[in-house]
């Protein structure tokens, strides 16, 4: 019989930089980061609504402030992140919401396309309402 | 002409002598139809008998030979040297698991998590054998079949950063199996499984990185199972708020 050896399991620490260096983790972190810009954009809208409730002068000042280069740069950046957020999440929807019709599984692309269709309809309706 | 060779860097940990794991480089003959497991076996048989690693079936069924290969969790029996040659191949034990010795990890925690979700059919009442088969249509089977393909190889646990950040997370394979039995038309055990699956350490520790599904050698797609469990649990929560909900 060989001697019984002591066990000494070795635990490797997870490096703080775990999300750098591997594409799939970096991609995930960027997707998570997009929520900051979407949150900031939601705040801007809330401020706008609040200014609107204060009357036309206050709202006019708010709209003027949006014309500044800083505001435009922020909106462009937020748009890029919002698109990234939307496209990546829509791409994942078939996993979260698989659809079965009788014995058949609805193909994932159909679910993704349906999301874009709803997005388009909602956006178009909003624009129409806003113009009216 | 000399025979082609390939360098294999293997992370070694011998608890009786090594304070920390160290890489050891082995030079093995290059064979285009060899998988990494063949190279490891060659080392064990011809170069260094002290090297430890797990394997059993050599055909991607038993789930024992999972290791990190150049940073990716893979089955060593399913990963050809030709995909790396003439580059080096770096073999490490699966990430997010303690190392027992060399490429062998401690899987006890995973086993406990697996058992915690009760991965077996739970029926309302005991069915005597005389009741005959418990019938199920092919369509019913198809609704969960992909989740039955899991071989418990733990590659998904090695790929999941949440596993490293929050070690209590029940994890992809166990939650996928819970989902598999919840979807099974013969099963009535969902409520029991939800205690674990719908807890914080269950599906809610998952942030949908999706890496588990990308590395799964059996196309189980545990990430999908987890997101579906999240949705079903959320529906449960809203239903319980309704006056006629329980
Ligand atoms: S879900 Fe896939 S990667 Fe995870 S243990 Fe099962 S077979 Fe392995």
mmCIF file of C-alpha atoms and ligand atoms in Angstrom:
data_model
loop_
_atom_site.group_PDB
_atom_site.id
_atom_site.type_symbol
_atom_site.label_atom_id
_atom_site.label_comp_id
_atom_site.label_asym_id
_atom_site.label_seq_id
_atom_site.Cartn_x
_atom_site.Cartn_y
_atom_site.Cartn_z
ATOM 1 C CA UNK A 1 0.000 0.000 0.000
ATOM 2 C CA UNK A 2 1.256 3.446 -0.835
ATOM 3 C CA UNK A 3 1.178 6.086 1.865
ATOM 4 C CA UNK A 4 -1.913 8.244 2.133
ATOM 5 C CA UNK A 5 -1.098 11.722 0.873
ATOM 6 C CA UNK A 6 -2.532 14.862 2.391
ATOM 7 C CA UNK A 7 -4.948 16.737 0.227
ATOM 8 C CA UNK A 8 -4.260 20.398 -0.332
ATOM 9 C CA UNK A 9 -6.687 21.645 -3.009
ATOM 10 C CA UNK A 10 -5.382 24.796 -4.652
ATOM 11 C CA UNK A 11 -7.801 27.652 -5.265
ATOM 12 C CA UNK A 12 -6.873 30.014 -8.082
ATOM 13 C CA UNK A 13 -7.895 33.628 -7.576
ATOM 14 C CA UNK A 14 -9.955 35.205 -10.309
ATOM 15 C CA UNK A 15 -7.915 38.117 -11.699
ATOM 16 C CA UNK A 16 -9.613 41.541 -11.648
ATOM 17 C CA UNK A 17 -8.871 41.753 -15.356
ATOM 18 C CA UNK A 18 -10.889 38.619 -16.142
ATOM 19 C CA UNK A 19 -13.046 40.475 -18.668
ATOM 20 C CA UNK A 20 -10.105 41.789 -20.663
ATOM 21 C CA UNK A 21 -8.293 39.570 -23.090
ATOM 22 C CA UNK A 22 -11.195 37.240 -23.921
ATOM 23 C CA UNK A 23 -13.505 38.614 -26.552
ATOM 24 C CA UNK A 24 -16.709 37.103 -25.248
ATOM 25 C CA UNK A 25 -16.205 38.562 -21.767
ATOM 26 C CA UNK A 26 -15.238 41.999 -23.072
ATOM 27 C CA UNK A 27 -18.283 41.981 -25.333
ATOM 28 C CA UNK A 28 -20.446 41.126 -22.332
ATOM 29 C CA UNK A 29 -18.959 43.932 -20.257
ATOM 30 C CA UNK A 30 -19.574 46.439 -23.046
ATOM 31 C CA UNK A 31 -23.179 45.241 -23.228
ATOM 32 C CA UNK A 32 -23.484 45.787 -19.470
ATOM 33 C CA UNK A 33 -21.883 49.219 -19.808
ATOM 34 C CA UNK A 34 -24.545 50.320 -22.294
ATOM 35 C CA UNK A 35 -27.073 50.472 -19.453
ATOM 36 C CA UNK A 36 -25.257 53.518 -17.996
ATOM 37 C CA UNK A 37 -25.875 55.484 -21.182
ATOM 38 C CA UNK A 38 -29.442 54.279 -21.461
ATOM 39 C CA UNK A 39 -30.005 55.245 -17.813
ATOM 40 C CA UNK A 40 -28.460 58.689 -18.401
ATOM 41 C CA UNK A 41 -30.633 59.188 -21.468
ATOM 42 C CA UNK A 42 -33.736 58.232 -19.483
ATOM 43 C CA UNK A 43 -32.748 60.871 -16.905
ATOM 44 C CA UNK A 44 -32.506 63.515 -19.634
ATOM 45 C CA UNK A 45 -36.042 62.631 -20.757
ATOM 46 C CA UNK A 46 -37.309 62.798 -17.172
ATOM 47 C CA UNK A 47 -35.742 66.237 -16.729
ATOM 48 C CA UNK A 48 -37.404 67.278 -20.004
ATOM 49 C CA UNK A 49 -40.812 66.106 -18.750
ATOM 50 C CA UNK A 50 -40.275 67.960 -15.487
ATOM 51 C CA UNK A 51 -39.343 71.180 -17.358
ATOM 52 C CA UNK A 52 -42.410 70.733 -19.547
ATOM 53 C CA UNK A 53 -44.579 70.627 -16.446
ATOM 54 C CA UNK A 54 -43.077 73.977 -15.407
ATOM 55 C CA UNK A 55 -44.391 75.740 -18.479
ATOM 56 C CA UNK A 56 -43.266 76.812 -21.959
ATOM 57 C CA UNK A 57 -40.394 79.061 -20.829
ATOM 58 C CA UNK A 58 -38.754 76.338 -18.778
ATOM 59 C CA UNK A 59 -39.262 73.790 -21.557
ATOM 60 C CA UNK A 60 -37.833 76.190 -24.148
ATOM 61 C CA UNK A 61 -34.683 76.569 -22.050
ATOM 62 C CA UNK A 62 -34.388 72.807 -21.813
ATOM 63 C CA UNK A 63 -34.710 72.412 -25.595
ATOM 64 C CA UNK A 64 -32.117 75.168 -26.097
ATOM 65 C CA UNK A 65 -29.721 73.398 -23.770
ATOM 66 C CA UNK A 66 -30.021 70.284 -25.925
ATOM 67 C CA UNK A 67 -28.580 72.169 -28.930
ATOM 68 C CA UNK A 68 -25.155 72.551 -27.303
ATOM 69 C CA UNK A 69 -22.211 70.530 -28.621
ATOM 70 C CA UNK A 70 -21.901 68.600 -25.372
ATOM 71 C CA UNK A 71 -25.573 67.548 -25.471
ATOM 72 C CA UNK A 72 -25.290 66.520 -29.122
ATOM 73 C CA UNK A 73 -22.138 64.500 -28.475
ATOM 74 C CA UNK A 74 -23.811 62.783 -25.537
ATOM 75 C CA UNK A 75 -26.872 61.916 -27.606
ATOM 76 C CA UNK A 76 -24.780 60.498 -30.422
ATOM 77 C CA UNK A 77 -22.853 58.370 -27.956
ATOM 78 C CA UNK A 78 -26.040 57.274 -26.211
ATOM 79 C CA UNK A 79 -27.523 56.362 -29.597
ATOM 80 C CA UNK A 80 -24.573 54.122 -30.437
ATOM 81 C CA UNK A 81 -24.808 52.376 -27.065
ATOM 82 C CA UNK A 82 -28.594 52.088 -27.275
ATOM 83 C CA UNK A 83 -28.289 50.462 -30.704
ATOM 84 C CA UNK A 84 -25.633 48.059 -29.422
ATOM 85 C CA UNK A 85 -27.844 47.247 -26.448
ATOM 86 C CA UNK A 86 -30.922 46.700 -28.593
ATOM 87 C CA UNK A 87 -29.274 44.653 -31.305
ATOM 88 C CA UNK A 88 -27.464 42.350 -28.871
ATOM 89 C CA UNK A 89 -30.544 41.846 -26.686
ATOM 90 C CA UNK A 90 -32.855 41.246 -29.637
ATOM 91 C CA UNK A 91 -30.333 38.671 -30.826
ATOM 92 C CA UNK A 92 -30.736 36.825 -27.519
ATOM 93 C CA UNK A 93 -34.544 36.830 -27.415
ATOM 94 C CA UNK A 94 -35.034 33.403 -29.051
ATOM 95 C CA UNK A 95 -33.144 31.855 -26.131
ATOM 96 C CA UNK A 96 -35.337 33.462 -23.494
ATOM 97 C CA UNK A 97 -38.613 33.084 -25.378
ATOM 98 C CA UNK A 98 -38.583 30.028 -27.586
ATOM 99 C CA UNK A 99 -41.921 29.559 -29.296
ATOM 100 C CA UNK A 100 -43.538 26.306 -30.191
ATOM 101 C CA UNK A 101 -46.513 26.024 -32.492
ATOM 102 C CA UNK A 102 -47.920 22.547 -32.069
ATOM 103 C CA UNK A 103 -45.042 20.201 -32.826
ATOM 104 C CA UNK A 104 -42.864 22.784 -34.543
ATOM 105 C CA UNK A 105 -40.366 25.155 -33.005
ATOM 106 C CA UNK A 106 -40.607 28.657 -34.435
ATOM 107 C CA UNK A 107 -37.177 29.522 -35.910
ATOM 108 C CA UNK A 108 -35.145 31.977 -33.827
ATOM 109 C CA UNK A 109 -34.787 34.451 -36.691
ATOM 110 C CA UNK A 110 -38.584 34.815 -36.856
ATOM 111 C CA UNK A 111 -38.636 35.826 -33.190
ATOM 112 C CA UNK A 112 -35.845 38.339 -33.720
ATOM 113 C CA UNK A 113 -37.532 39.794 -36.826
ATOM 114 C CA UNK A 114 -40.801 40.109 -34.862
ATOM 115 C CA UNK A 115 -38.969 42.210 -32.268
ATOM 116 C CA UNK A 116 -37.631 44.559 -34.927
ATOM 117 C CA UNK A 117 -41.111 44.791 -36.433
ATOM 118 C CA UNK A 118 -42.657 45.754 -33.093
ATOM 119 C CA UNK A 119 -39.845 48.251 -32.508
ATOM 120 C CA UNK A 120 -40.525 49.828 -35.905
ATOM 121 C CA UNK A 121 -44.299 49.999 -35.376
ATOM 122 C CA UNK A 122 -43.952 51.541 -31.906
ATOM 123 C CA UNK A 123 -41.390 54.109 -33.123
ATOM 124 C CA UNK A 124 -43.500 55.033 -36.165
ATOM 125 C CA UNK A 125 -46.627 55.405 -34.025
ATOM 126 C CA UNK A 126 -44.767 57.627 -31.555
ATOM 127 C CA UNK A 127 -43.464 59.822 -34.376
ATOM 128 C CA UNK A 128 -46.949 60.119 -35.887
ATOM 129 C CA UNK A 129 -48.465 61.019 -32.522
ATOM 130 C CA UNK A 130 -45.706 63.564 -31.903
ATOM 131 C CA UNK A 131 -46.338 65.248 -35.267
ATOM 132 C CA UNK A 132 -50.119 65.390 -34.818
ATOM 133 C CA UNK B 1 13.763 14.573 -42.009
ATOM 134 C CA UNK B 2 12.903 14.638 -38.346
ATOM 135 C CA UNK B 3 9.428 13.773 -37.188
ATOM 136 C CA UNK B 4 7.177 16.756 -36.497
ATOM 137 C CA UNK B 5 6.692 17.547 -32.826
ATOM 138 C CA UNK B 6 4.426 19.775 -30.786
ATOM 139 C CA UNK B 7 5.000 21.526 -27.485
ATOM 140 C CA UNK B 8 2.471 20.998 -24.763
ATOM 141 C CA UNK B 9 2.551 23.272 -21.714
ATOM 142 C CA UNK B 10 0.768 21.598 -18.850
ATOM 143 C CA UNK B 11 -0.084 23.235 -15.543
ATOM 144 C CA UNK B 12 1.255 20.982 -12.801
ATOM 145 C CA UNK B 13 0.338 20.987 -9.171
ATOM 146 C CA UNK B 14 1.734 18.373 -6.840
ATOM 147 C CA UNK B 15 0.345 19.281 -3.439
ATOM 148 C CA UNK B 16 3.157 17.489 -1.583
ATOM 149 C CA UNK B 17 5.927 19.542 -3.242
ATOM 150 C CA UNK B 18 4.458 22.519 -5.144
ATOM 151 C CA UNK B 19 3.493 25.627 -3.214
ATOM 152 C CA UNK B 20 1.795 27.008 -6.352
ATOM 153 C CA UNK B 21 0.996 25.406 -9.691
ATOM 154 C CA UNK B 22 3.760 25.630 -12.314
ATOM 155 C CA UNK B 23 3.822 25.053 -16.052
ATOM 156 C CA UNK B 24 5.837 22.159 -17.403
ATOM 157 C CA UNK B 25 6.595 21.845 -21.088
ATOM 158 C CA UNK B 26 6.532 18.464 -22.819
ATOM 159 C CA UNK B 27 7.487 17.780 -26.417
ATOM 160 C CA UNK B 28 5.258 15.178 -28.015
ATOM 161 C CA UNK B 29 5.179 13.689 -31.518
ATOM 162 C CA UNK B 30 2.731 15.578 -33.715
ATOM 163 C CA UNK B 31 0.050 13.413 -35.231
ATOM 164 C CA UNK B 32 -2.688 15.124 -37.213
ATOM 165 C CA UNK B 33 -5.349 12.712 -35.962
ATOM 166 C CA UNK B 34 -4.377 13.003 -32.310
ATOM 167 C CA UNK B 35 -6.549 14.860 -29.854
ATOM 168 C CA UNK B 36 -5.098 16.607 -26.796
ATOM 169 C CA UNK B 37 -6.043 13.604 -24.662
ATOM 170 C CA UNK B 38 -3.843 11.388 -26.873
ATOM 171 C CA UNK B 39 -0.925 13.736 -26.267
ATOM 172 C CA UNK B 40 -1.539 13.644 -22.505
ATOM 173 C CA UNK B 41 -1.707 9.844 -22.600
ATOM 174 C CA UNK B 42 1.525 9.772 -24.587
ATOM 175 C CA UNK B 43 3.215 11.863 -21.881
ATOM 176 C CA UNK B 44 1.874 9.621 -19.131
ATOM 177 C CA UNK B 45 2.935 6.420 -20.920
ATOM 178 C CA UNK B 46 6.312 7.536 -22.263
ATOM 179 C CA UNK B 47 7.619 10.703 -20.647
ATOM 180 C CA UNK B 48 6.265 11.372 -17.172
ATOM 181 C CA UNK B 49 4.194 8.871 -15.240
ATOM 182 C CA UNK B 50 3.449 11.369 -12.498
ATOM 183 C CA UNK B 51 1.145 13.511 -14.654
ATOM 184 C CA UNK B 52 -2.474 13.246 -13.468
ATOM 185 C CA UNK B 53 -5.592 13.882 -15.537
ATOM 186 C CA UNK B 54 -9.099 12.471 -15.788
ATOM 187 C CA UNK B 55 -10.570 10.681 -18.732
ATOM 188 C CA UNK B 56 -12.691 7.661 -19.489
ATOM 189 C CA UNK B 57 -14.519 7.205 -22.779
ATOM 190 C CA UNK B 58 -12.379 9.125 -25.325
ATOM 191 C CA UNK B 59 -15.566 9.887 -27.310
ATOM 192 C CA UNK B 60 -17.215 12.959 -25.774
ATOM 193 C CA UNK B 61 -19.744 10.985 -23.796
ATOM 194 C CA UNK B 62 -18.418 10.552 -20.257
ATOM 195 C CA UNK B 63 -17.669 14.220 -19.572
ATOM 196 C CA UNK B 64 -14.536 13.531 -17.492
ATOM 197 C CA UNK B 65 -11.747 15.029 -19.592
ATOM 198 C CA UNK B 66 -12.671 18.716 -19.539
ATOM 199 C CA UNK B 67 -9.641 21.043 -19.294
ATOM 200 C CA UNK B 68 -8.701 24.553 -20.365
ATOM 201 C CA UNK B 69 -6.977 24.407 -23.747
ATOM 202 C CA UNK B 70 -5.298 27.702 -24.626
ATOM 203 C CA UNK B 71 -7.706 29.387 -22.243
ATOM 204 C CA UNK B 72 -10.893 27.759 -23.564
ATOM 205 C CA UNK B 73 -12.792 25.084 -21.641
ATOM 206 C CA UNK B 74 -12.822 22.010 -23.888
ATOM 207 C CA UNK B 75 -13.063 18.242 -23.789
ATOM 208 C CA UNK B 76 -9.498 17.051 -24.345
ATOM 209 C CA UNK B 77 -10.828 14.039 -26.275
ATOM 210 C CA UNK B 78 -12.647 16.341 -28.641
ATOM 211 C CA UNK B 79 -9.903 18.844 -29.424
ATOM 212 C CA UNK B 80 -7.475 18.039 -32.219
ATOM 213 C CA UNK B 81 -3.796 18.968 -32.115
ATOM 214 C CA UNK B 82 -4.047 19.906 -35.789
ATOM 215 C CA UNK B 83 -6.157 22.920 -34.876
ATOM 216 C CA UNK B 84 -3.166 24.354 -32.973
ATOM 217 C CA UNK B 85 -0.124 22.949 -34.761
ATOM 218 C CA UNK B 86 2.541 24.274 -35.188
ATOM 219 C CA UNK B 87 1.602 26.548 -32.295
ATOM 220 C CA UNK B 88 1.870 25.496 -28.680
ATOM 221 C CA UNK B 89 -0.933 23.881 -26.758
ATOM 222 C CA UNK B 90 -1.399 25.067 -23.184
ATOM 223 C CA UNK B 91 -3.405 22.753 -20.945
ATOM 224 C CA UNK B 92 -4.745 23.818 -17.530
ATOM 225 C CA UNK B 93 -7.326 22.414 -15.133
ATOM 226 C CA UNK B 94 -10.843 23.814 -15.503
ATOM 227 C CA UNK B 95 -11.168 27.394 -14.250
ATOM 228 C CA UNK B 96 -13.402 28.083 -11.232
ATOM 229 C CA UNK B 97 -12.582 24.733 -9.637
ATOM 230 C CA UNK B 98 -9.962 24.038 -6.963
ATOM 231 C CA UNK B 99 -7.062 21.933 -8.240
ATOM 232 C CA UNK B 100 -6.696 18.542 -6.596
ATOM 233 C CA UNK B 101 -3.568 17.584 -8.538
ATOM 234 C CA UNK B 102 -2.254 18.604 -11.976
ATOM 235 C CA UNK B 103 -5.281 18.641 -14.310
ATOM 236 C CA UNK B 104 -7.614 16.999 -11.799
ATOM 237 C CA UNK B 105 -10.077 19.378 -10.146
ATOM 238 C CA UNK B 106 -12.284 19.054 -7.068
ATOM 239 C CA UNK B 107 -15.843 18.605 -8.316
ATOM 240 C CA UNK B 108 -17.639 18.028 -4.992
ATOM 241 C CA UNK B 109 -19.308 21.431 -4.998
ATOM 242 C CA UNK B 110 -20.668 20.830 -8.495
ATOM 243 C CA UNK B 111 -22.011 17.414 -7.480
ATOM 244 C CA UNK B 112 -23.833 18.928 -4.512
ATOM 245 C CA UNK B 113 -25.365 21.637 -6.677
ATOM 246 C CA UNK B 114 -26.440 19.061 -9.221
ATOM 247 C CA UNK B 115 -28.179 16.979 -6.555
ATOM 248 C CA UNK B 116 -29.790 20.078 -5.016
ATOM 249 C CA UNK B 117 -32.069 20.620 -8.027
ATOM 250 C CA UNK B 118 -33.454 17.072 -7.806
ATOM 251 C CA UNK B 119 -32.599 16.043 -11.351
ATOM 252 C CA UNK B 120 -35.025 13.141 -11.658
ATOM 253 C CA UNK B 121 -38.709 12.681 -12.433
ATOM 254 C CA UNK B 122 -40.848 13.404 -9.368
ATOM 255 C CA UNK B 123 -44.387 12.144 -9.740
ATOM 256 C CA UNK B 124 -47.489 13.291 -7.888
ATOM 257 C CA UNK B 125 -48.018 9.804 -6.502
ATOM 258 C CA UNK B 126 -45.846 6.720 -6.511
ATOM 259 C CA UNK B 127 -46.414 4.792 -9.701
ATOM 260 C CA UNK B 128 -46.311 1.051 -9.240
ATOM 261 C CA UNK B 129 -44.502 -0.879 -11.966
ATOM 262 C CA UNK B 130 -47.844 -2.514 -12.769
ATOM 263 C CA UNK B 131 -49.120 0.871 -13.983
ATOM 264 C CA UNK B 132 -47.000 0.290 -17.099
ATOM 265 C CA UNK B 133 -45.083 2.850 -19.116
ATOM 266 C CA UNK B 134 -45.526 6.498 -18.444
ATOM 267 C CA UNK B 135 -46.350 7.572 -21.962
ATOM 268 C CA UNK B 136 -45.005 10.697 -23.578
ATOM 269 C CA UNK B 137 -45.420 11.908 -27.142
ATOM 270 C CA UNK B 138 -42.433 12.691 -29.375
ATOM 271 C CA UNK B 139 -43.561 16.337 -29.364
ATOM 272 C CA UNK B 140 -43.486 16.397 -25.570
ATOM 273 C CA UNK B 141 -40.023 14.854 -25.622
ATOM 274 C CA UNK B 142 -38.811 17.415 -28.145
ATOM 275 C CA UNK B 143 -39.738 20.280 -25.869
ATOM 276 C CA UNK B 144 -36.870 19.386 -23.511
ATOM 277 C CA UNK B 145 -34.699 16.894 -25.375
ATOM 278 C CA UNK B 146 -31.703 19.202 -25.860
ATOM 279 C CA UNK B 147 -31.392 19.593 -22.073
ATOM 280 C CA UNK B 148 -31.132 15.828 -21.640
ATOM 281 C CA UNK B 149 -27.899 15.797 -23.653
ATOM 282 C CA UNK B 150 -25.810 17.181 -20.785
ATOM 283 C CA UNK B 151 -22.811 14.993 -19.898
ATOM 284 C CA UNK B 152 -21.871 16.909 -16.710
ATOM 285 C CA UNK B 153 -18.518 17.878 -18.147
ATOM 286 C CA UNK B 154 -18.510 21.178 -16.215
ATOM 287 C CA UNK B 155 -17.105 23.162 -19.154
ATOM 288 C CA UNK B 156 -19.967 25.612 -18.659
ATOM 289 C CA UNK B 157 -18.924 26.154 -15.027
ATOM 290 C CA UNK B 158 -15.404 26.930 -16.156
ATOM 291 C CA UNK B 159 -16.660 29.393 -18.776
ATOM 292 C CA UNK B 160 -19.026 31.265 -16.482
ATOM 293 C CA UNK B 161 -17.483 34.383 -14.872
ATOM 294 C CA UNK B 162 -20.376 34.528 -12.392
ATOM 295 C CA UNK B 163 -19.187 31.160 -11.085
ATOM 296 C CA UNK B 164 -15.854 32.768 -10.183
ATOM 297 C CA UNK B 165 -17.376 35.982 -8.822
ATOM 298 C CA UNK B 166 -20.195 34.358 -6.809
ATOM 299 C CA UNK B 167 -19.149 30.775 -6.045
ATOM 300 C CA UNK B 168 -22.539 29.977 -4.464
ATOM 301 C CA UNK B 169 -24.235 30.273 -7.865
ATOM 302 C CA UNK B 170 -25.961 26.958 -8.631
ATOM 303 C CA UNK B 171 -24.592 27.249 -12.156
ATOM 304 C CA UNK B 172 -25.533 26.474 -15.758
ATOM 305 C CA UNK B 173 -25.688 22.677 -16.031
ATOM 306 C CA UNK B 174 -27.630 22.137 -12.792
ATOM 307 C CA UNK B 175 -30.167 24.843 -13.669
ATOM 308 C CA UNK B 176 -30.530 23.460 -17.187
ATOM 309 C CA UNK B 177 -31.266 20.045 -15.711
ATOM 310 C CA UNK B 178 -33.853 21.534 -13.346
ATOM 311 C CA UNK B 179 -35.498 23.110 -16.389
ATOM 312 C CA UNK B 180 -35.319 19.811 -18.249
ATOM 313 C CA UNK B 181 -37.315 18.017 -15.535
ATOM 314 C CA UNK B 182 -39.728 20.915 -15.087
ATOM 315 C CA UNK B 183 -40.582 20.650 -18.793
ATOM 316 C CA UNK B 184 -41.017 16.892 -18.645
ATOM 317 C CA UNK B 185 -44.717 16.045 -18.949
ATOM 318 C CA UNK B 186 -44.278 13.115 -16.533
ATOM 319 C CA UNK B 187 -42.889 15.337 -13.805
ATOM 320 C CA UNK B 188 -44.672 17.157 -10.985
ATOM 321 C CA UNK B 189 -41.616 18.363 -9.037
ATOM 322 C CA UNK B 190 -41.278 21.940 -10.252
ATOM 323 C CA UNK B 191 -42.322 23.515 -6.975
ATOM 324 C CA UNK B 192 -39.664 21.565 -5.065
ATOM 325 C CA UNK B 193 -36.990 22.542 -7.565
ATOM 326 C CA UNK B 194 -38.004 26.186 -7.588
ATOM 327 C CA UNK B 195 -36.789 26.535 -3.997
ATOM 328 C CA UNK B 196 -33.264 26.316 -5.355
ATOM 329 C CA UNK B 197 -33.715 27.305 -8.996
ATOM 330 C CA UNK B 198 -35.684 30.511 -8.324
ATOM 331 C CA UNK B 199 -33.518 31.613 -5.376
ATOM 332 C CA UNK B 200 -30.824 34.295 -5.501
ATOM 333 C CA UNK B 201 -28.149 31.634 -5.912
ATOM 334 C CA UNK B 202 -30.291 30.044 -8.605
ATOM 335 C CA UNK B 203 -31.190 31.742 -11.864
ATOM 336 C CA UNK B 204 -30.935 35.259 -10.404
ATOM 337 C CA UNK B 205 -27.156 35.044 -9.999
ATOM 338 C CA UNK B 206 -26.995 34.653 -13.769
ATOM 339 C CA UNK B 207 -26.331 37.867 -15.720
ATOM 340 C CA UNK B 208 -26.656 36.197 -19.121
ATOM 341 C CA UNK B 209 -23.044 36.314 -20.187
ATOM 342 C CA UNK B 210 -23.950 33.378 -22.420
ATOM 343 C CA UNK B 211 -20.467 31.801 -22.326
ATOM 344 C CA UNK B 212 -21.871 28.521 -20.959
ATOM 345 C CA UNK B 213 -23.825 27.888 -24.135
ATOM 346 C CA UNK B 214 -20.900 28.866 -26.336
ATOM 347 C CA UNK B 215 -18.559 26.277 -24.814
ATOM 348 C CA UNK B 216 -21.053 23.436 -24.304
ATOM 349 C CA UNK B 217 -19.903 20.448 -26.398
ATOM 350 C CA UNK B 218 -23.430 19.026 -26.484
ATOM 351 C CA UNK B 219 -25.424 22.097 -27.599
ATOM 352 C CA UNK B 220 -27.432 21.966 -24.378
ATOM 353 C CA UNK B 221 -27.741 25.774 -24.277
ATOM 354 C CA UNK B 222 -27.945 26.189 -20.492
ATOM 355 C CA UNK B 223 -28.166 29.980 -20.897
ATOM 356 C CA UNK B 224 -31.497 29.537 -22.660
ATOM 357 C CA UNK B 225 -32.794 27.252 -19.912
ATOM 358 C CA UNK B 226 -31.842 29.802 -17.257
ATOM 359 C CA UNK B 227 -33.500 32.741 -19.021
ATOM 360 C CA UNK B 228 -36.670 30.690 -19.493
ATOM 361 C CA UNK B 229 -36.645 29.823 -15.803
ATOM 362 C CA UNK B 230 -36.263 33.522 -14.973
ATOM 363 C CA UNK B 231 -39.315 34.374 -17.059
ATOM 364 C CA UNK B 232 -41.407 31.549 -15.595
ATOM 365 C CA UNK B 233 -40.393 32.560 -12.047
ATOM 366 C CA UNK B 234 -41.279 36.175 -12.733
ATOM 367 C CA UNK B 235 -44.695 35.106 -14.032
ATOM 368 C CA UNK B 236 -45.140 33.087 -10.810
ATOM 369 C CA UNK B 237 -44.312 36.176 -8.767
ATOM 370 C CA UNK B 238 -46.876 38.354 -10.554
ATOM 371 C CA UNK B 239 -49.492 35.611 -10.371
ATOM 372 C CA UNK B 240 -49.016 35.428 -6.598
ATOM 373 C CA UNK B 241 -49.868 39.149 -6.382
ATOM 374 C CA UNK B 242 -53.292 38.618 -7.948
ATOM 375 C CA UNK B 243 -56.163 38.208 -5.478
ATOM 376 C CA UNK B 244 -57.028 34.840 -6.995
ATOM 377 C CA UNK B 245 -53.364 33.822 -7.172
ATOM 378 C CA UNK B 246 -52.174 31.620 -4.405
HETATM 379 S S1 LIG C 1 -24.499 21.914 -20.042
HETATM 380 FE FE1 LIG C 1 -23.004 21.396 -21.627
HETATM 381 S S2 LIG C 1 -21.054 22.306 -20.879
HETATM 382 FE FE2 LIG C 1 -22.465 22.226 -19.117
HETATM 383 S S3 LIG C 1 -21.992 20.276 -18.098
HETATM 384 FE FE3 LIG C 1 -23.696 19.868 -19.530
HETATM 385 S S4 LIG C 1 -22.701 19.175 -21.437
HETATM 386 FE FE4 LIG C 1 -21.098 20.142 -20.169
#
